[in-house]
mmCIF file of C-alpha atoms in Angstrom:
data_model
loop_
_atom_site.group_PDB
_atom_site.id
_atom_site.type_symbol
_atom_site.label_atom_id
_atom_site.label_comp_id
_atom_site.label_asym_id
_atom_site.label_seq_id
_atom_site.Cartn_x
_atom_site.Cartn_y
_atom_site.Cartn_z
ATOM 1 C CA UNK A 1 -110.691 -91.129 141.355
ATOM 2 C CA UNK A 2 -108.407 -93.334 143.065
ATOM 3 C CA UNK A 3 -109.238 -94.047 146.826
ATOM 4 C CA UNK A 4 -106.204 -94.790 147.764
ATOM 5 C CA UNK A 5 -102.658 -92.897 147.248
ATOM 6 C CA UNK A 6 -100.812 -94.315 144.325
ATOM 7 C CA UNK A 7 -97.635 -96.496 144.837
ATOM 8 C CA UNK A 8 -94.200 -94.794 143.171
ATOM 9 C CA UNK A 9 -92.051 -96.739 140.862
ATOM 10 C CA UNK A 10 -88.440 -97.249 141.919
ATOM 11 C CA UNK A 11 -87.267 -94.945 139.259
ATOM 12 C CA UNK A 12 -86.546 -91.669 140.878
ATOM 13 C CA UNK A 13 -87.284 -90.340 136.885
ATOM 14 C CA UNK A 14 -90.893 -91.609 136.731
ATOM 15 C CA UNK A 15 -93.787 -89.324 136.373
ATOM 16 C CA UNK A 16 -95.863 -88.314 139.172
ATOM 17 C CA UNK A 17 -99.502 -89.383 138.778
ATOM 18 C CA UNK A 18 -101.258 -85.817 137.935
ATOM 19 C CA UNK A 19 -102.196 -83.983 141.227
ATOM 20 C CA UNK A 20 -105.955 -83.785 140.625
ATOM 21 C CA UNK A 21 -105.922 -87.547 141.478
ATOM 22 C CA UNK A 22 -105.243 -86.747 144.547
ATOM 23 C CA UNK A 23 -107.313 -87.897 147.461
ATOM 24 C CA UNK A 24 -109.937 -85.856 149.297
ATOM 25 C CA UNK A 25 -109.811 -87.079 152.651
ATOM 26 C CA UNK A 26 -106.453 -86.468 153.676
ATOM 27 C CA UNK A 27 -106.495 -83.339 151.492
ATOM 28 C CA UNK A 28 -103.968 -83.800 148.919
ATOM 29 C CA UNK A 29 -102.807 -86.979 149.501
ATOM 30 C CA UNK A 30 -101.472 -87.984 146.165
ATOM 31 C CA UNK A 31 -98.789 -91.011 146.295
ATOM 32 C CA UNK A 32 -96.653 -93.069 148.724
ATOM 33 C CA UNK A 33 -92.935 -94.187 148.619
ATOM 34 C CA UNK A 34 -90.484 -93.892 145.855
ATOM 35 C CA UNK A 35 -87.233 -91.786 146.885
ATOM 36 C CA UNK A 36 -85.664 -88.447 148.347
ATOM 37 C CA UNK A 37 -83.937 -88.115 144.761
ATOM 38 C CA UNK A 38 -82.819 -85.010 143.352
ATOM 39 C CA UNK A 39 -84.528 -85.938 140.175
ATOM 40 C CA UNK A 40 -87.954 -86.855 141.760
ATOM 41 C CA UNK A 41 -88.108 -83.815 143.850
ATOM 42 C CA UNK A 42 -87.660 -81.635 140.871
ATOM 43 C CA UNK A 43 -90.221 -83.240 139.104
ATOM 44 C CA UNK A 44 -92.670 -83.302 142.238
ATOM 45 C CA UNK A 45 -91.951 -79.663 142.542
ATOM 46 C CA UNK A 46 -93.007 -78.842 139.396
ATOM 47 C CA UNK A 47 -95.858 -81.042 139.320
ATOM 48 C CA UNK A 48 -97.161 -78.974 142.345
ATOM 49 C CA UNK A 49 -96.481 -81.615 144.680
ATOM 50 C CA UNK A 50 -94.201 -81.567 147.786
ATOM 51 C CA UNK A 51 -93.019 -84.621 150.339
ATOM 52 C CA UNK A 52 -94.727 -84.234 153.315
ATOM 53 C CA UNK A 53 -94.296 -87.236 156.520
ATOM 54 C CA UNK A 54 -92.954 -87.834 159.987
ATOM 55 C CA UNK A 55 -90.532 -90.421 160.769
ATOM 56 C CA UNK A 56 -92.792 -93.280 161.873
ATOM 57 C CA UNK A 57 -94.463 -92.826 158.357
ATOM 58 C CA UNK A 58 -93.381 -94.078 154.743
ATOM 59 C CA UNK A 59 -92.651 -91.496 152.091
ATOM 60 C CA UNK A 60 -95.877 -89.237 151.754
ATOM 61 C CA UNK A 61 -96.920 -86.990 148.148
ATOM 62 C CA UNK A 62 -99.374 -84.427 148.773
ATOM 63 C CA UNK A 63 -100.881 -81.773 146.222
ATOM 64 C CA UNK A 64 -103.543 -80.343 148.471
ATOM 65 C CA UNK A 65 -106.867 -78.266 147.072
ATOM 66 C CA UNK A 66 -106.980 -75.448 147.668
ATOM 67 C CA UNK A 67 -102.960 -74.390 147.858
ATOM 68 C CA UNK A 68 -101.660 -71.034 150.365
ATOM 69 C CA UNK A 69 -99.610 -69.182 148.202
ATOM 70 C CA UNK A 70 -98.066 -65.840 149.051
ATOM 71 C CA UNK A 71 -97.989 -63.213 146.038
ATOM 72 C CA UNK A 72 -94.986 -61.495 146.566
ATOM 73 C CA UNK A 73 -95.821 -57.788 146.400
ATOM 74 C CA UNK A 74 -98.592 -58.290 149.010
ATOM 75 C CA UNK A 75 -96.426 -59.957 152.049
ATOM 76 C CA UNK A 76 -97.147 -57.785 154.321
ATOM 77 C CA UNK A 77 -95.756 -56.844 157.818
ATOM 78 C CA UNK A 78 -97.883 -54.875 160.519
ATOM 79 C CA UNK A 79 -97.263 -51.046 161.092
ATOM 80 C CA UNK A 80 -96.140 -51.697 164.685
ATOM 81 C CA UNK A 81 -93.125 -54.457 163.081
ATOM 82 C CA UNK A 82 -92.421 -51.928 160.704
ATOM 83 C CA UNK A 83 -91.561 -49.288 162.772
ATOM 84 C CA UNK A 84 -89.521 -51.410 165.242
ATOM 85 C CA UNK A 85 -87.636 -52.408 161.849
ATOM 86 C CA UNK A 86 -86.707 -49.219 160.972
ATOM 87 C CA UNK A 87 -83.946 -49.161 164.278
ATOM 88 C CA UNK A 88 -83.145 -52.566 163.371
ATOM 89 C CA UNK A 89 -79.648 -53.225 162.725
ATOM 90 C CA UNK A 90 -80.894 -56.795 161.485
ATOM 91 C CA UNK A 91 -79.255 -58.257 157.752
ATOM 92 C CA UNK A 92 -81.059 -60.088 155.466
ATOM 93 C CA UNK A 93 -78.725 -62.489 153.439
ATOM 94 C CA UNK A 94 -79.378 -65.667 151.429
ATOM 95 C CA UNK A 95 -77.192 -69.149 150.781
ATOM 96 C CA UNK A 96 -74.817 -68.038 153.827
ATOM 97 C CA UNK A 97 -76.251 -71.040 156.245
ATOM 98 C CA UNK A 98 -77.996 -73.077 154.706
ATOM 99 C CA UNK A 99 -77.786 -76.538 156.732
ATOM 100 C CA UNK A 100 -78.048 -74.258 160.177
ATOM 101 C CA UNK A 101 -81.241 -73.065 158.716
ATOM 102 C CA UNK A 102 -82.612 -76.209 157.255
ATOM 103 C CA UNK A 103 -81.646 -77.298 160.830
ATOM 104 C CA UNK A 104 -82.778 -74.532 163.115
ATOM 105 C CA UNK A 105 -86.678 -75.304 161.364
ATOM 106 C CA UNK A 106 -86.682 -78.796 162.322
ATOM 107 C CA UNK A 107 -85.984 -77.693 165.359
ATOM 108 C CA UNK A 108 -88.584 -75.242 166.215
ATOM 109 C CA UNK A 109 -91.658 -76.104 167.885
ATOM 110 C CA UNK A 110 -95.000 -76.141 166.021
ATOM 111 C CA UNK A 111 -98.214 -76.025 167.385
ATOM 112 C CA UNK A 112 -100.120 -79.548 167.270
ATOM 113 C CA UNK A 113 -97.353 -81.441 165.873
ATOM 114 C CA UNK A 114 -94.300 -83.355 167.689
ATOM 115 C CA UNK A 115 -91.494 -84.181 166.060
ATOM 116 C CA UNK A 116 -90.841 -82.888 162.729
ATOM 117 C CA UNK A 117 -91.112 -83.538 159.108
ATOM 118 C CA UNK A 118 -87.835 -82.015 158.744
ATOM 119 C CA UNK A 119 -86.177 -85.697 159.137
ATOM 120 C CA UNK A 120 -82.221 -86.500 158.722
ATOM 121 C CA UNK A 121 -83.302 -87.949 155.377
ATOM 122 C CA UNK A 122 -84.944 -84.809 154.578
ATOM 123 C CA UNK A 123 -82.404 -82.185 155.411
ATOM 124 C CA UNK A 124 -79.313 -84.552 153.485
ATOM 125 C CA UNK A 125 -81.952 -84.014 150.637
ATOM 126 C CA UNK A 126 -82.550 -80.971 150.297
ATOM 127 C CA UNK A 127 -78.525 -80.320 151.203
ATOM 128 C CA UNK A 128 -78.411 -81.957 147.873
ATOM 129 C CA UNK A 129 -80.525 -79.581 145.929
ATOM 130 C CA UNK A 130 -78.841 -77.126 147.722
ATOM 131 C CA UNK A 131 -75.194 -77.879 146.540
ATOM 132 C CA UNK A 132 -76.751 -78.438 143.046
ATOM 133 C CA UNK A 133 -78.237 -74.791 143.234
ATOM 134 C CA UNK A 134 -81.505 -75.780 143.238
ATOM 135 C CA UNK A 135 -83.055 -75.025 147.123
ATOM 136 C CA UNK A 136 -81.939 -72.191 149.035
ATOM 137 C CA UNK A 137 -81.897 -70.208 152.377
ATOM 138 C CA UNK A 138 -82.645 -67.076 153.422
ATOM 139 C CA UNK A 139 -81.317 -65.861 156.363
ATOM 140 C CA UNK A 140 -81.525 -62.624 158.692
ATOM 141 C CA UNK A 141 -78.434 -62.017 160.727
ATOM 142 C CA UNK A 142 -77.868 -59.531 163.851
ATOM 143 C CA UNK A 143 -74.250 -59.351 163.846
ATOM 144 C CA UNK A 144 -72.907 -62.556 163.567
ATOM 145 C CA UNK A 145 -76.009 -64.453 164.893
ATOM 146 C CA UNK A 146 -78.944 -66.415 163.213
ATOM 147 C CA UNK A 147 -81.691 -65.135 164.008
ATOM 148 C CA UNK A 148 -84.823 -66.254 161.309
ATOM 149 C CA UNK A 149 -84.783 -67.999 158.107
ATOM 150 C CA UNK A 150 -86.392 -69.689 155.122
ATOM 151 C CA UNK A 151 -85.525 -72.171 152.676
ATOM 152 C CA UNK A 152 -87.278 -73.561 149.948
ATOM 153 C CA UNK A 153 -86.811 -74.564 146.135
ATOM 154 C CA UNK A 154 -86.595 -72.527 143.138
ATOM 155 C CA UNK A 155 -87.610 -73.866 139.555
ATOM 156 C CA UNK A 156 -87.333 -71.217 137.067
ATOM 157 C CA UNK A 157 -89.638 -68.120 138.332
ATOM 158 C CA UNK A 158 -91.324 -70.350 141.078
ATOM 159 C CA UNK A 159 -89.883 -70.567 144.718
ATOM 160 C CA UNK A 160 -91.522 -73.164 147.171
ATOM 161 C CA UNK A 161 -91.673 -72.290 150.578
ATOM 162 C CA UNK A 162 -90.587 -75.421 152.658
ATOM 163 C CA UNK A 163 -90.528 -74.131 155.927
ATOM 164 C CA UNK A 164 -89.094 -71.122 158.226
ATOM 165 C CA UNK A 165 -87.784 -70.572 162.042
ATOM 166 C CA UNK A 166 -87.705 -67.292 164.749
ATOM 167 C CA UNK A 167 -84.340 -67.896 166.771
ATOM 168 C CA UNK A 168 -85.759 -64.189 167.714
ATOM 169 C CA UNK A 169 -89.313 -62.662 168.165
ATOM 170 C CA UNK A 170 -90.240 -61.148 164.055
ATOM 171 C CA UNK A 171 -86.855 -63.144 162.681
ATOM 172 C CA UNK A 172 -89.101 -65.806 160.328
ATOM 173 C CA UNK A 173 -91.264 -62.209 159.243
ATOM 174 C CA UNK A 174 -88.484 -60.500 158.617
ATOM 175 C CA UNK A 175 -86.788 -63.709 156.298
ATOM 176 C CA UNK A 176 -90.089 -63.579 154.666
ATOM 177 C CA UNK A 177 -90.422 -60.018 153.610
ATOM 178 C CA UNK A 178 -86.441 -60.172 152.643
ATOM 179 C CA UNK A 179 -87.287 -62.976 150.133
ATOM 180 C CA UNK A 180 -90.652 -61.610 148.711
ATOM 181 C CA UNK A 181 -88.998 -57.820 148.066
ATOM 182 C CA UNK A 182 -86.118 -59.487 146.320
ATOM 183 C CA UNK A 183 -88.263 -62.109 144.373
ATOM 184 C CA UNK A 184 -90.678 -58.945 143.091
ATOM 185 C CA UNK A 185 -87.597 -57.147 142.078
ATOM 186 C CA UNK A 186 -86.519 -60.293 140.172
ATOM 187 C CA UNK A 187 -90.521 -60.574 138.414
ATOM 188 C CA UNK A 188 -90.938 -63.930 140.344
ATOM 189 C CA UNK A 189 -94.721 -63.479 141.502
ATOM 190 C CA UNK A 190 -95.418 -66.581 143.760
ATOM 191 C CA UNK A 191 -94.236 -68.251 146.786
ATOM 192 C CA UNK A 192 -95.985 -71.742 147.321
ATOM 193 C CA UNK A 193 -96.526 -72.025 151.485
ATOM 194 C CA UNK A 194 -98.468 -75.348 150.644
ATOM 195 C CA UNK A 195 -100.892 -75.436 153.329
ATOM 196 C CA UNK A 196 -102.237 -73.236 155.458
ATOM 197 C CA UNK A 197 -102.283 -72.373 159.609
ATOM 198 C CA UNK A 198 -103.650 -69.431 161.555
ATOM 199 C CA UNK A 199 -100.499 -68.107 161.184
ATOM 200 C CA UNK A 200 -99.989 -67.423 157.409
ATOM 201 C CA UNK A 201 -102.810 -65.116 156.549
ATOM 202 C CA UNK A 202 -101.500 -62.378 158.876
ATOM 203 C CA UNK A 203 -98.745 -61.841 157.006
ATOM 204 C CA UNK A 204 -100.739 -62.043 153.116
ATOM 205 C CA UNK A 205 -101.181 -65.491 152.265
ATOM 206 C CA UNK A 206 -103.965 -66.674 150.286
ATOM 207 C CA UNK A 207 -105.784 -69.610 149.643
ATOM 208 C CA UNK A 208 -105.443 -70.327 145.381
ATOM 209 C CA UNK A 209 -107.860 -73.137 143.838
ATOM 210 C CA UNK A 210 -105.380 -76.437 142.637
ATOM 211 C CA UNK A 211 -105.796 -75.896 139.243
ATOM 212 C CA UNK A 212 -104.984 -72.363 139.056
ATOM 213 C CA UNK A 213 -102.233 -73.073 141.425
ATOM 214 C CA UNK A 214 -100.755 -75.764 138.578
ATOM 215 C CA UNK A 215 -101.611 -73.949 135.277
ATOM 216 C CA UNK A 216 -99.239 -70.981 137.366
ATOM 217 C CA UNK A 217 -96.572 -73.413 138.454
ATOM 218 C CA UNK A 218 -96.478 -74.602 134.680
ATOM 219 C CA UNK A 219 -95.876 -71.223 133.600
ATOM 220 C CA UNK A 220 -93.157 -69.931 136.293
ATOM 221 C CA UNK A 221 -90.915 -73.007 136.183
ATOM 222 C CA UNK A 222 -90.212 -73.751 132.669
ATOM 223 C CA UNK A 223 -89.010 -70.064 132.708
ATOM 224 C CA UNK A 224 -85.377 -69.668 132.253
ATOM 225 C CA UNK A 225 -84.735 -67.811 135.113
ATOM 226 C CA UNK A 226 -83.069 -69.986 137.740
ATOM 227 C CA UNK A 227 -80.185 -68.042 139.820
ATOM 228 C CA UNK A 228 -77.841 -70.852 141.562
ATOM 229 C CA UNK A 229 -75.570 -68.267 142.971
ATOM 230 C CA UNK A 230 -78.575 -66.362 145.463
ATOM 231 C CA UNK A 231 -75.610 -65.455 147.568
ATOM 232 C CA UNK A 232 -74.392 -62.984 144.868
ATOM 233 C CA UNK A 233 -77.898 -62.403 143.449
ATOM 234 C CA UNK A 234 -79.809 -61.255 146.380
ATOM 235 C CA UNK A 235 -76.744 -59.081 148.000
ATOM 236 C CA UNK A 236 -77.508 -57.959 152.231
ATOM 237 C CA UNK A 237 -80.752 -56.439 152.320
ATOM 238 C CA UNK A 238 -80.691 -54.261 156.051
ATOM 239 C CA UNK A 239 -84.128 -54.967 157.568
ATOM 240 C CA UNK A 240 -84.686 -51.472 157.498
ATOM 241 C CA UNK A 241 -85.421 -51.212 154.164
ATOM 242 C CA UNK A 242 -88.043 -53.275 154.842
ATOM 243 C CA UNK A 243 -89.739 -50.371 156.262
ATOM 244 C CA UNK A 244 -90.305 -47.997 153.410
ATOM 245 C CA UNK A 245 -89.835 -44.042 154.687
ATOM 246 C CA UNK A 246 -93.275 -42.977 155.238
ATOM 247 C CA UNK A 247 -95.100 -46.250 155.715
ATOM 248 C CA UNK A 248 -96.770 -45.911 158.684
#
């Protein structure tokens, strides 16, 4: 194995190097410059690799080992959330804001870290996918205001998590559990939330081994189910229904 992170090729269409190269110690560290591109993210995405740096830093690769995934009929949201939900009058909409969103995450404080990875460079790339119907937002609304999101990129029947925001107490839970009931509905299984905090496993995340967590990606995004128009597609999903009658 390589100890050191391999150096990208200018060309934005040049293979990654295959993620089980990828270093140790930094987990996951895999390679180190090439571009923002909308042709190497794709093909970084579905090598099961994501961008990952802070400003001070050069252009960081990772494929980490093992990977947090979500399974998207076991996001879960506690009893006590659930029954504040069901007198929400909260919305649940998706490709409405995309760039306040994208925005609104690199914004919000995270334990641990200053700054963000969320750079200028960043968000005008992934604006990109975005217009090309390739990353998209999900967003949960209380009247006209923003209150929570997602956004992430969706190959085929894979969607990778990028990152998510609470303009409100429960708004990033609530963008969560909007995008996992409508991805089930769709048969998309998997959410990639690339590496894990304290905070993921309380609402379902699991760690997957690397290698199952590629032979799935393989699977999900050469499948020809890619909707570009989510805004259509996923409809306004009241957070309500979030709270199925009964559930306790």
């Amino acid at each position: 194995m390589s100890q050191h992170p391999f150096l990208l090729p200018d060309d934005p269409h040049a293979p990654f190097p295959p993620a089980h190269l990828a270093l140790r110690q930094p987990d996951g560290l895999l390679a180190v410059g090439g571009d923002l591109s909308v042709p190497r993210l794709l093909n970084a995405y579905r090598g099961g690799i994501f961008p990952w740096f802070s400003e001070d830093q050069p252009l960081l690769w990772w494929s980490p080992d093992p990977r947090m995934v979500f399974h998207t009929q076991d996001v879960r949201l506690s009893s006590r959330f659930r029954r504040g939900l069901r007198r929400s009058d909260w919305e649940v909409r998706a490709d409405t804001a995309f760039a306040q969103v994208v925005a609104a995450c690199a914004q919000a404080p995270r334990p641990g870290q200053q700054g963000t990875w969320i750079t200028r460079d960043m968000q005008a790339a992934y604006g990109e996918l975005h217009r090309l119907g390739h990353a998209h937002s999900v967003e949960v609304f209380d009247g006209g205001e923003l209150v929570g999101g997602i956004y992430g990129v969706a190959i085929g029947r894979m969607f990778f998590g990028e990152s998510m925001f609470s303009g409100r107490s429960g708004g990033s839970k609530v963008a969560l559990a909007g995008l996992a009931r409508r991805l089930l509905e769709w048969g998309w299984p998997l959410i990639d939330a690339q590496v894990e905090n304290d905070h993921l496993p309380t609402l379902g995340a699991v760690s997957m081994p690397r290698d199952a967590f590629l032979a799935q990606v393989e699977s999900l995004a050469s499948a020809a189910d890619t909707p570009h128009d989510w805004q259509a597609r996923f409809g306004r999903l009241p957070a309500r229904d979030l709270s199925p009658p009964g559930a306790p």
